CSV table of C-alpha atoms in Angstrom, one decimal:
chain,number,residue,atom,x,y,z
M,3,MET,CA,106.1,59.0,-217.8
M,4,ASP,CA,105.4,61.2,-214.8
M,5,LEU,CA,101.6,61.0,-214.9
M,6,MET,CA,101.9,57.3,-214.2
M,7,ALA,CA,104.5,57.6,-211.5
M,8,PHE,CA,102.3,60.5,-209.9
M,9,SER,CA,99.3,58.3,-210.0
M,10,GLN,CA,101.3,55.3,-208.3
M,11,ASN,CA,102.5,57.6,-205.6
M,12,SER,CA,99.2,58.9,-205.0
M,13,ILE,CA,97.8,55.4,-204.5
M,14,GLY,CA,100.5,54.5,-202.1
M,15,PHE,CA,99.9,57.7,-200.2
M,16,ARG,CA,96.2,56.9,-199.4
M,17,GLY,CA,97.1,54.7,-196.5
M,18,LYS,CA,99.0,57.5,-194.7
M,19,LEU,CA,95.9,59.8,-194.8
M,20,GLY,CA,93.7,57.5,-192.6
M,21,PRO,CA,90.7,55.3,-193.3
M,22,GLU,CA,88.3,58.1,-193.7
M,23,LEU,CA,90.3,59.4,-196.8
M,24,ALA,CA,91.2,56.0,-198.1
M,25,SER,CA,88.3,56.1,-200.8
M,26,LEU,CA,89.8,59.3,-202.4
M,27,THR,CA,90.9,59.0,-206.0
M,28,PRO,CA,94.6,59.5,-206.9
M,29,GLY,CA,93.7,62.8,-208.6
M,30,SER,CA,92.5,64.4,-205.4
M,31,VAL,CA,95.1,62.8,-202.9
M,32,TRP,CA,97.9,64.9,-204.1
M,33,PHE,CA,96.2,68.1,-202.9
M,34,PHE,CA,96.0,66.8,-199.3
M,35,SER,CA,99.7,65.5,-199.5
M,36,LEU,CA,100.8,69.0,-199.8
M,37,PHE,CA,99.5,69.9,-196.4
M,38,VAL,CA,99.3,66.7,-194.4
M,39,PRO,CA,102.7,65.5,-193.0
M,40,THR,CA,103.6,62.0,-194.0
M,41,ARG,CA,105.4,59.5,-191.9
M,42,GLN,CA,108.9,58.9,-193.4
M,43,ARG,CA,110.6,55.7,-193.6
M,44,PRO,CA,112.8,55.3,-190.5
M,45,TYR,CA,116.5,55.4,-191.1
M,46,MET,CA,118.5,52.3,-190.8
M,47,GLU,CA,121.7,52.3,-188.9
M,48,PRO,CA,124.8,52.1,-191.0
M,49,GLU,CA,126.0,48.9,-189.5
M,50,ASN,CA,122.6,47.2,-190.4
M,51,GLN,CA,122.6,48.3,-194.1
M,52,THR,CA,123.7,46.1,-196.8
M,53,GLU,CA,124.0,48.3,-199.9
M,54,ILE,CA,122.5,46.7,-203.3
M,55,SER,CA,124.6,46.9,-206.4
M,56,GLU,CA,122.1,45.1,-208.6
M,57,PHE,CA,118.4,44.4,-208.8
M,58,PHE,CA,116.4,41.5,-210.0
M,59,LEU,CA,113.4,42.0,-212.3
M,60,GLN,CA,110.4,39.8,-211.4
M,61,GLY,CA,109.0,39.5,-215.0
M,62,LEU,CA,105.5,39.0,-215.8
M,63,SER,CA,105.2,35.3,-214.9
M,64,GLU,CA,107.4,33.0,-213.0
M,65,LYS,CA,106.0,29.8,-214.5
M,66,PRO,CA,108.4,28.1,-216.9
M,67,GLU,CA,105.6,27.0,-219.2
M,68,HIS,CA,104.8,30.7,-219.8
M,69,GLN,CA,108.2,31.8,-220.8
M,70,THR,CA,108.1,30.6,-224.5
M,71,LEU,CA,104.8,32.2,-225.1
M,72,LEU,CA,106.0,35.5,-223.5
M,73,PHE,CA,109.2,35.4,-225.6
M,74,THR,CA,107.3,34.9,-228.8
M,75,MET,CA,104.7,37.6,-227.9
M,76,PHE,CA,107.2,40.2,-227.0
M,77,LEU,CA,109.5,39.4,-229.9
M,78,SER,CA,106.6,39.7,-232.4
M,79,THR,CA,105.4,42.9,-230.9
M,80,TYR,CA,108.8,44.4,-231.0
M,81,LEU,CA,109.5,43.5,-234.6
M,82,VAL,CA,106.0,44.9,-235.6
M,83,THR,CA,106.7,48.1,-233.7
M,84,ILE,CA,110.3,48.5,-235.3
M,85,ILE,CA,109.2,47.7,-238.9
M,86,GLY,CA,105.9,49.7,-238.7
M,87,ASN,CA,107.6,52.8,-237.5
M,88,VAL,CA,110.6,52.6,-239.8
M,89,LEU,CA,108.3,52.3,-242.7
M,90,ILE,CA,106.4,55.5,-241.5
M,91,ILE,CA,109.8,57.4,-241.2
M,92,LEU,CA,111.1,56.1,-244.6
M,93,ALA,CA,107.7,57.1,-246.1
M,94,ILE,CA,107.9,60.7,-244.8
M,95,ILE,CA,111.5,61.0,-245.9
M,96,THR,CA,111.1,59.8,-249.6
M,97,ASP,CA,107.8,61.5,-250.3
M,98,SER,CA,108.0,65.2,-250.8
M,99,HIS,CA,104.3,65.7,-250.4
M,100,LEU,CA,104.7,64.7,-246.6
M,101,HIS,CA,107.3,67.4,-245.9
M,102,THR,CA,104.8,69.4,-243.9
M,103,PRO,CA,104.7,70.3,-240.2
M,104,MET,CA,102.1,67.6,-239.4
M,105,TYR,CA,104.4,64.7,-240.8
M,106,PHE,CA,107.5,66.3,-239.4
M,107,PHE,CA,106.0,65.7,-235.9
M,108,LEU,CA,104.7,62.3,-237.0
M,109,PHE,CA,108.3,61.4,-238.0
M,110,ASN,CA,109.5,62.3,-234.5
M,111,LEU,CA,106.7,60.5,-232.9
M,112,SER,CA,107.5,57.3,-234.7
M,113,LEU,CA,111.3,57.8,-233.7
M,114,VAL,CA,110.3,58.3,-230.0
M,115,ASP,CA,108.1,55.1,-230.3
M,116,ILE,CA,111.0,53.1,-231.5
M,117,LEU,CA,113.2,54.3,-228.7
M,118,LEU,CA,110.5,53.8,-226.0
M,119,SER,CA,109.8,50.1,-227.0
M,120,SER,CA,113.6,49.5,-227.2
M,121,THR,CA,113.9,50.8,-223.6
M,122,THR,CA,112.2,47.7,-221.9
M,123,ILE,CA,111.4,44.9,-224.6
M,124,PRO,CA,115.0,43.9,-225.5
M,125,LYS,CA,115.8,43.5,-221.8
M,126,MET,CA,112.7,41.4,-221.3
M,127,LEU,CA,113.7,39.2,-224.2
M,128,VAL,CA,117.2,38.8,-222.9
M,129,ASN,CA,116.0,37.9,-219.4
M,130,ILE,CA,113.6,35.3,-220.7
M,131,GLN,CA,116.1,33.7,-223.0
M,132,THR,CA,119.0,33.6,-220.5
M,133,GLN,CA,116.9,32.9,-217.5
M,134,SER,CA,118.9,35.6,-215.7
M,135,ARG,CA,116.8,38.5,-214.3
M,136,ALA,CA,119.6,40.6,-212.8
M,137,ILE,CA,120.3,44.2,-213.8
M,138,THR,CA,122.9,46.4,-212.6
M,139,PHE,CA,122.3,49.6,-210.6
M,140,ALA,CA,123.6,51.7,-213.4
M,141,GLY,CA,121.6,49.8,-216.0
M,142,CYS,CA,118.5,50.3,-213.9
M,143,LEU,CA,118.9,53.9,-213.6
M,144,THR,CA,119.6,54.2,-217.4
M,145,GLN,CA,116.4,52.3,-218.1
M,146,MET,CA,114.3,54.4,-215.7
M,147,TYR,CA,115.9,57.6,-217.3
M,148,ALA,CA,115.1,56.5,-220.9
M,149,PHE,CA,111.6,55.3,-220.0
M,150,HIS,CA,110.5,58.6,-218.5
M,151,LEU,CA,112.3,60.7,-221.2
M,152,PHE,CA,110.6,58.9,-224.2
M,153,GLY,CA,107.3,58.3,-222.3
M,154,THR,CA,107.0,62.0,-221.4
M,155,MET,CA,108.2,63.0,-224.8
M,156,ASP,CA,105.3,61.0,-226.4
M,157,SER,CA,102.9,63.1,-224.5
M,158,PHE,CA,104.6,66.3,-225.4
M,159,LEU,CA,104.6,65.4,-229.1
M,160,LEU,CA,100.9,64.5,-228.9
M,161,ALA,CA,100.4,68.1,-227.5
M,162,VAL,CA,102.5,69.7,-230.2
M,163,MET,CA,100.5,67.8,-232.9
M,164,ALA,CA,97.3,69.1,-231.4
M,165,ILE,CA,98.7,72.6,-231.6
M,166,ASP,CA,99.6,71.9,-235.3
M,167,ARG,CA,96.0,70.7,-236.1
M,168,PHE,CA,94.6,73.8,-234.2
M,169,VAL,CA,96.6,76.2,-236.4
M,170,ALA,CA,95.7,74.2,-239.6
M,171,ILE,CA,92.1,74.4,-239.0
M,172,VAL,CA,91.5,77.6,-237.1
M,173,HIS,CA,94.2,79.8,-238.8
M,174,LEU,CA,94.2,78.0,-242.1
M,175,LEU,CA,95.3,81.0,-244.2
M,176,ARG,CA,98.3,81.7,-241.9
M,177,TYR,CA,99.2,78.0,-241.3
M,178,LEU,CA,102.5,78.0,-243.4
M,179,VAL,CA,103.5,81.3,-241.7
M,180,LEU,CA,102.8,80.3,-238.1
M,181,MET,CA,104.1,76.8,-238.5
M,182,CYS,CA,107.2,77.6,-240.3
M,183,PRO,CA,110.3,75.3,-239.9
M,184,ARG,CA,111.8,77.7,-237.2
M,185,VAL,CA,108.6,77.3,-235.0
M,186,CYS,CA,108.4,73.6,-235.6
M,187,GLY,CA,112.1,73.2,-234.6
M,188,LEU,CA,111.5,75.4,-231.5
M,189,LEU,CA,108.5,73.4,-230.4
M,190,LEU,CA,110.5,70.1,-230.8
M,191,GLY,CA,113.7,71.4,-229.2
M,192,VAL,CA,111.8,72.8,-226.2
M,193,SER,CA,110.0,69.5,-225.7
M,194,TRP,CA,113.3,67.6,-225.8
M,195,VAL,CA,114.9,70.0,-223.3
M,196,ILE,CA,112.0,69.8,-220.8
M,197,THR,CA,111.7,66.0,-220.9
M,198,ASN,CA,115.4,65.5,-220.5
M,199,LEU,CA,115.6,67.9,-217.7
M,200,GLN,CA,112.8,66.2,-215.7
M,201,SER,CA,114.4,62.6,-216.3
M,202,LEU,CA,117.7,64.0,-215.3
M,203,ILE,CA,116.4,65.4,-212.1
M,204,HIS,CA,114.7,62.1,-211.2
M,205,THR,CA,117.8,60.0,-211.9
M,206,CYS,CA,120.0,62.5,-209.9
M,207,LEU,CA,117.8,62.2,-206.9
M,208,MET,CA,117.6,58.5,-207.2
M,209,VAL,CA,121.5,58.2,-207.2
M,210,GLN,CA,121.6,59.7,-203.8
M,211,LEU,CA,119.5,57.0,-202.2
M,212,THR,CA,120.7,53.9,-200.5
M,213,PHE,CA,119.0,50.7,-201.3
M,214,CYS,CA,118.9,47.9,-198.7
M,215,ALA,CA,115.2,46.9,-198.4
M,216,GLY,CA,115.3,44.1,-200.9
M,217,SER,CA,116.4,43.7,-204.4
M,218,GLU,CA,113.3,42.5,-206.5
M,219,ILE,CA,111.3,45.0,-208.6
M,220,SER,CA,108.8,44.7,-211.2
M,221,HIS,CA,109.4,43.8,-214.9
M,222,PHE,CA,111.3,47.0,-215.4
M,223,CYS,CA,113.0,49.8,-213.4
M,224,ASP,CA,110.6,52.6,-212.6
M,225,LEU,CA,110.4,55.4,-210.0
M,226,MET,CA,108.0,54.1,-207.4
M,227,PRO,CA,109.3,50.5,-207.3
M,228,LEU,CA,112.8,51.8,-206.7
M,229,LEU,CA,111.7,54.2,-203.9
M,230,LYS,CA,110.0,51.2,-202.1
M,231,LEU,CA,113.4,49.5,-201.9
M,232,SER,CA,115.3,52.5,-200.5
M,233,CYS,CA,116.1,52.9,-196.8
M,234,SER,CA,116.9,56.5,-197.2
M,235,ASP,CA,114.7,59.6,-196.8
M,236,THR,CA,112.6,59.7,-199.9
M,237,HIS,CA,110.5,62.7,-199.0
M,238,THR,CA,112.3,64.9,-201.6
M,239,ASN,CA,111.9,62.3,-204.3
M,240,GLU,CA,108.2,62.0,-203.6
M,241,LEU,CA,107.6,65.8,-203.7
M,242,MET,CA,109.4,65.9,-207.0
M,243,ILE,CA,107.3,63.1,-208.4
M,244,PHE,CA,104.2,65.1,-207.2
M,245,ALA,CA,105.4,68.3,-208.7
M,246,SER,CA,106.6,66.9,-212.0
M,247,GLY,CA,103.4,64.9,-212.2
M,248,ILE,CA,101.3,68.0,-212.0
M,249,VAL,CA,103.3,70.0,-214.5
M,250,MET,CA,104.5,67.3,-217.0
M,251,GLY,CA,101.3,65.2,-216.8
M,252,THR,CA,98.6,67.9,-217.0
M,253,SER,CA,100.4,70.5,-219.1
M,254,PRO,CA,100.2,68.4,-222.4
M,255,LEU,CA,96.8,67.1,-221.6
M,256,SER,CA,95.4,70.7,-221.0
M,257,CYS,CA,97.1,71.8,-224.4
M,258,ILE,CA,95.3,69.0,-226.2
M,259,LEU,CA,91.9,69.8,-224.7
M,260,LEU,CA,92.1,73.5,-225.3
M,261,SER,CA,93.3,72.9,-228.9
M,262,TYR,CA,90.4,70.5,-229.7
M,263,ILE,CA,87.8,72.8,-228.0
M,264,ARG,CA,88.7,75.5,-230.4
M,265,ILE,CA,88.9,73.1,-233.3
M,266,PHE,CA,85.4,71.8,-232.5
M,267,TRP,CA,84.1,75.3,-232.2
M,268,THR,CA,85.5,76.3,-235.5
M,269,VAL,CA,84.5,73.1,-237.4
M,270,PHE,CA,80.8,73.5,-236.1
M,271,LYS,CA,80.6,76.9,-237.8
M,272,ILE,CA,81.4,75.3,-241.2
M,273,PRO,CA,78.0,75.4,-243.0
M,274,SER,CA,78.6,72.3,-245.3
M,275,ALA,CA,78.7,68.7,-243.9
M,276,ARG,CA,81.4,68.0,-246.4
M,277,GLY,CA,83.6,70.8,-245.0
M,278,LYS,CA,83.1,69.6,-241.5
M,279,TRP,CA,84.1,66.0,-242.4
M,280,LYS,CA,87.2,67.1,-244.3
M,281,ALA,CA,88.3,69.2,-241.3
M,282,PHE,CA,87.7,66.4,-238.8
M,283,SER,CA,89.4,63.8,-241.1
M,284,THR,CA,92.7,65.4,-240.5
M,285,CYS,CA,92.4,65.0,-236.8
M,286,GLY,CA,91.1,61.3,-236.8
M,287,SER,CA,94.4,59.6,-236.3
M,288,HIS,CA,95.7,62.0,-233.8
M,289,LEU,CA,92.5,61.7,-231.6
M,290,THR,CA,92.7,57.9,-231.7
M,291,VAL,CA,96.3,57.9,-230.5
M,292,VAL,CA,95.4,60.5,-227.9
M,293,SER,CA,92.5,58.5,-226.6
M,294,LEU,CA,94.5,55.4,-226.4
M,295,PHE,CA,97.4,56.9,-224.5
M,296,TYR,CA,95.4,59.1,-221.9
M,297,GLY,CA,92.5,56.6,-221.8
M,298,THR,CA,94.8,53.7,-220.6
M,299,ILE,CA,96.3,55.9,-217.9
M,300,PHE,CA,93.0,57.0,-216.6
M,301,ALA,CA,91.3,53.7,-216.9
M,302,MET,CA,94.1,52.1,-214.8
M,303,TYR,CA,94.7,54.7,-212.2
M,304,LEU,CA,91.7,56.9,-211.5
M,305,GLN,CA,89.7,54.3,-209.6
M,306,PRO,CA,89.7,53.2,-205.9
M,307,THR,CA,92.8,51.3,-204.8
M,308,SER,CA,92.7,47.5,-204.6
M,309,PRO,CA,94.9,44.4,-203.9
M,310,SER,CA,95.6,44.2,-207.6
M,311,SER,CA,97.1,47.7,-208.0
M,312,SER,CA,100.5,46.2,-209.0
M,313,GLN,CA,98.9,44.2,-211.7
M,314,LYS,CA,97.3,47.3,-213.0
M,315,ASP,CA,100.7,49.1,-212.9
M,316,LYS,CA,102.1,46.3,-215.1
M,317,ALA,CA,99.1,46.5,-217.5
M,318,ALA,CA,99.3,50.2,-217.9
M,319,THR,CA,103.0,50.1,-218.4
M,320,LEU,CA,102.9,47.5,-221.1
M,321,MET,CA,99.9,49.3,-222.7
M,322,CYS,CA,101.8,52.7,-222.9
M,323,GLY,CA,105.2,51.3,-223.5
M,324,VAL,CA,104.6,48.3,-225.7
M,325,VAL,CA,101.2,48.1,-227.3
M,326,ILE,CA,100.5,51.8,-228.3
M,327,PRO,CA,103.9,52.2,-230.1
M,328,MET,CA,103.0,49.1,-232.0
M,329,LEU,CA,99.5,50.5,-232.9
M,330,ASN,CA,100.5,53.9,-234.0
M,331,PRO,CA,101.9,53.1,-237.5
M,332,PHE,CA,98.6,51.2,-238.2
M,333,ILE,CA,96.5,54.1,-236.9
M,334,TYR,CA,98.2,56.7,-239.1
M,335,SER,CA,98.5,54.5,-242.2
M,336,LEU,CA,94.9,53.2,-242.1
M,337,GLN,CA,93.3,56.5,-241.5
M,338,ASN,CA,95.5,58.7,-243.5
M,339,LYS,CA,95.3,58.6,-247.3
M,340,ASP,CA,98.6,60.5,-247.7
M,341,VAL,CA,100.6,58.2,-245.6
M,342,LYS,CA,98.9,55.2,-247.2
M,343,ALA,CA,99.9,56.4,-250.7
M,344,ALA,CA,103.5,57.2,-249.6
M,345,LEU,CA,103.8,53.7,-248.1
M,346,GLY,CA,102.6,52.3,-251.4
M,347,LYS,CA,105.2,54.2,-253.4
M,348,LEU,CA,107.9,53.1,-250.9
M,349,ILE,CA,107.0,49.5,-251.1
M,350,GLY,CA,106.9,49.8,-255.0
M,351,LYS,CA,110.4,51.3,-255.0
M,352,VAL,CA,112.0,48.5,-253.0
M,353,ALA,CA,110.1,45.7,-254.5
M,354,ILE,CA,112.2,43.5,-256.8
M,355,PRO,CA,110.8,43.7,-260.4
M,356,CYS,CA,109.9,40.5,-262.0
M,357,PRO,CA,111.8,39.7,-265.3
M,358,ARG,CA,109.8,39.7,-268.6
M,359,PRO,CA,109.4,36.4,-270.4
M,360,GLU,CA,111.5,37.6,-273.3
M,361,GLN,CA,114.4,38.1,-270.9
M,362,PHE,CA,114.3,34.5,-270.2
M,363,LEU,CA,114.0,33.5,-273.8
M,364,ASP,CA,116.9,35.6,-275.1
M,365,VAL,CA,114.6,37.5,-277.5
M,366,TYR,CA,113.3,40.9,-277.9
M,367,HIS,CA,110.5,42.6,-279.5
M,368,VAL,CA,111.1,44.9,-282.5
M,369,PRO,CA,109.1,48.2,-282.3
M,370,GLY,CA,106.5,48.5,-285.0
M,371,SER,CA,107.7,51.9,-286.0
M,372,LEU,CA,110.8,50.2,-287.4
M,373,LEU,CA,109.1,47.4,-289.2
M,374,GLY,CA,106.1,47.0,-291.5
M,375,ALA,CA,102.7,46.2,-290.2
M,376,ARG,CA,103.2,42.5,-290.9
M,377,ASP,CA,106.5,42.2,-289.4
M,378,ARG,CA,105.7,42.7,-285.6
M,379,GLU,CA,107.0,39.5,-284.0
M,380,MET,CA,109.6,38.3,-281.6
M,381,HIS,CA,113.1,38.0,-283.0
M,382,PRO,CA,116.2,36.2,-281.7
M,383,ILE,CA,118.9,38.3,-280.1
M,384,PRO,CA,121.9,38.0,-282.3
M,385,TYR,CA,125.0,37.0,-280.4
M,386,PRO,CA,128.1,39.2,-280.8
M,387,ARG,CA,130.9,37.9,-283.2
M,388,GLY,CA,133.0,35.5,-281.4
M,389,VAL,CA,130.3,34.4,-279.0
M,390,GLN,CA,128.3,32.6,-281.7
M,391,SER,CA,130.9,29.9,-282.0
M,392,LEU,CA,130.9,29.3,-278.2
M,393,ALA,CA,127.0,29.3,-278.1
M,394,GLY,CA,126.6,27.0,-281.1
M,395,ASN,CA,123.8,27.2,-283.6
M,396,ARG,CA,121.0,27.0,-281.0
M,397,ASP,CA,119.2,30.1,-282.3
M,398,THR,CA,119.4,28.9,-286.0
M,399,GLU,CA,118.4,25.4,-285.5
């Protein structure tokens, strides 16, 4: 999530601008950083360097009495996230009414949410259970790559879904032509390529650094905590974070804002209140998820720096990487009648049917069309020849 890393870098950069600019918000600090030279971390002599091959995750709490509560909480959250998103995926696959562009992107959003939550939560559970907080350098880079890949992909999917709602409402008559399978596949493929590229660039730049300034990082591997442990020149990494933060962070958000401006403008022209409500109802779930995703980031980072910045970083990371993926299935199932109906059908298919009473009693009901009006009753099931002697005369007694 480059917007989060960009905001963290902006917060750390304030101290370099002097006390007169320390009150600037992270959204404006990046502008001055492009022109004001920063003081680079001094190089350490080769003989004084002790390269680090593994890191230690601090976790959310060091107190032993909190470990059981944290394990239970994260395990429950992870199970709810997996089950909820898998149900959404299965409902979309099995119901032909949901084979539309809107639900095609929802399918991919649920898949990305599963992968995003699986990037951090399983490692947290293992660390709590085994009381071992070590993570290898390769494992740390893999976790960082996956977290930024799926986190940024989340924002791109929200932008693509906003485009889908824009076309469905503003260009309703041309919706199936404009959002054909080829266009949907192109939008999804471009999003995956861009997000993979930016995560790969961050990872390749991180591999070139030397780490010797400590080995403890926050509860998971991220860009800014790793840069703080490096004794190499990190100016290139920081510039890349600023650049990708601007492009990857603001582009999806701008796309969402522009799409909904046009949507609101079109909906307000609809004369009937019922038509307006019907148009807005198709956007309710998406607007809720967008508000949660970006609202969390802005609420945590676009405020003056404070000694509790590290705690805010943890809270924002948990919200975007753990809580929101868990809430998305509930948001889309509770506010969407089509998804709710598809989930009902899916649960009905997998539910085990209860046997009828006559199946327990070894009797059957003779249809009335084969009998007279007075002979509609339950009759014993006759045993096949050869079985009657084994069963005895139970039915005739």
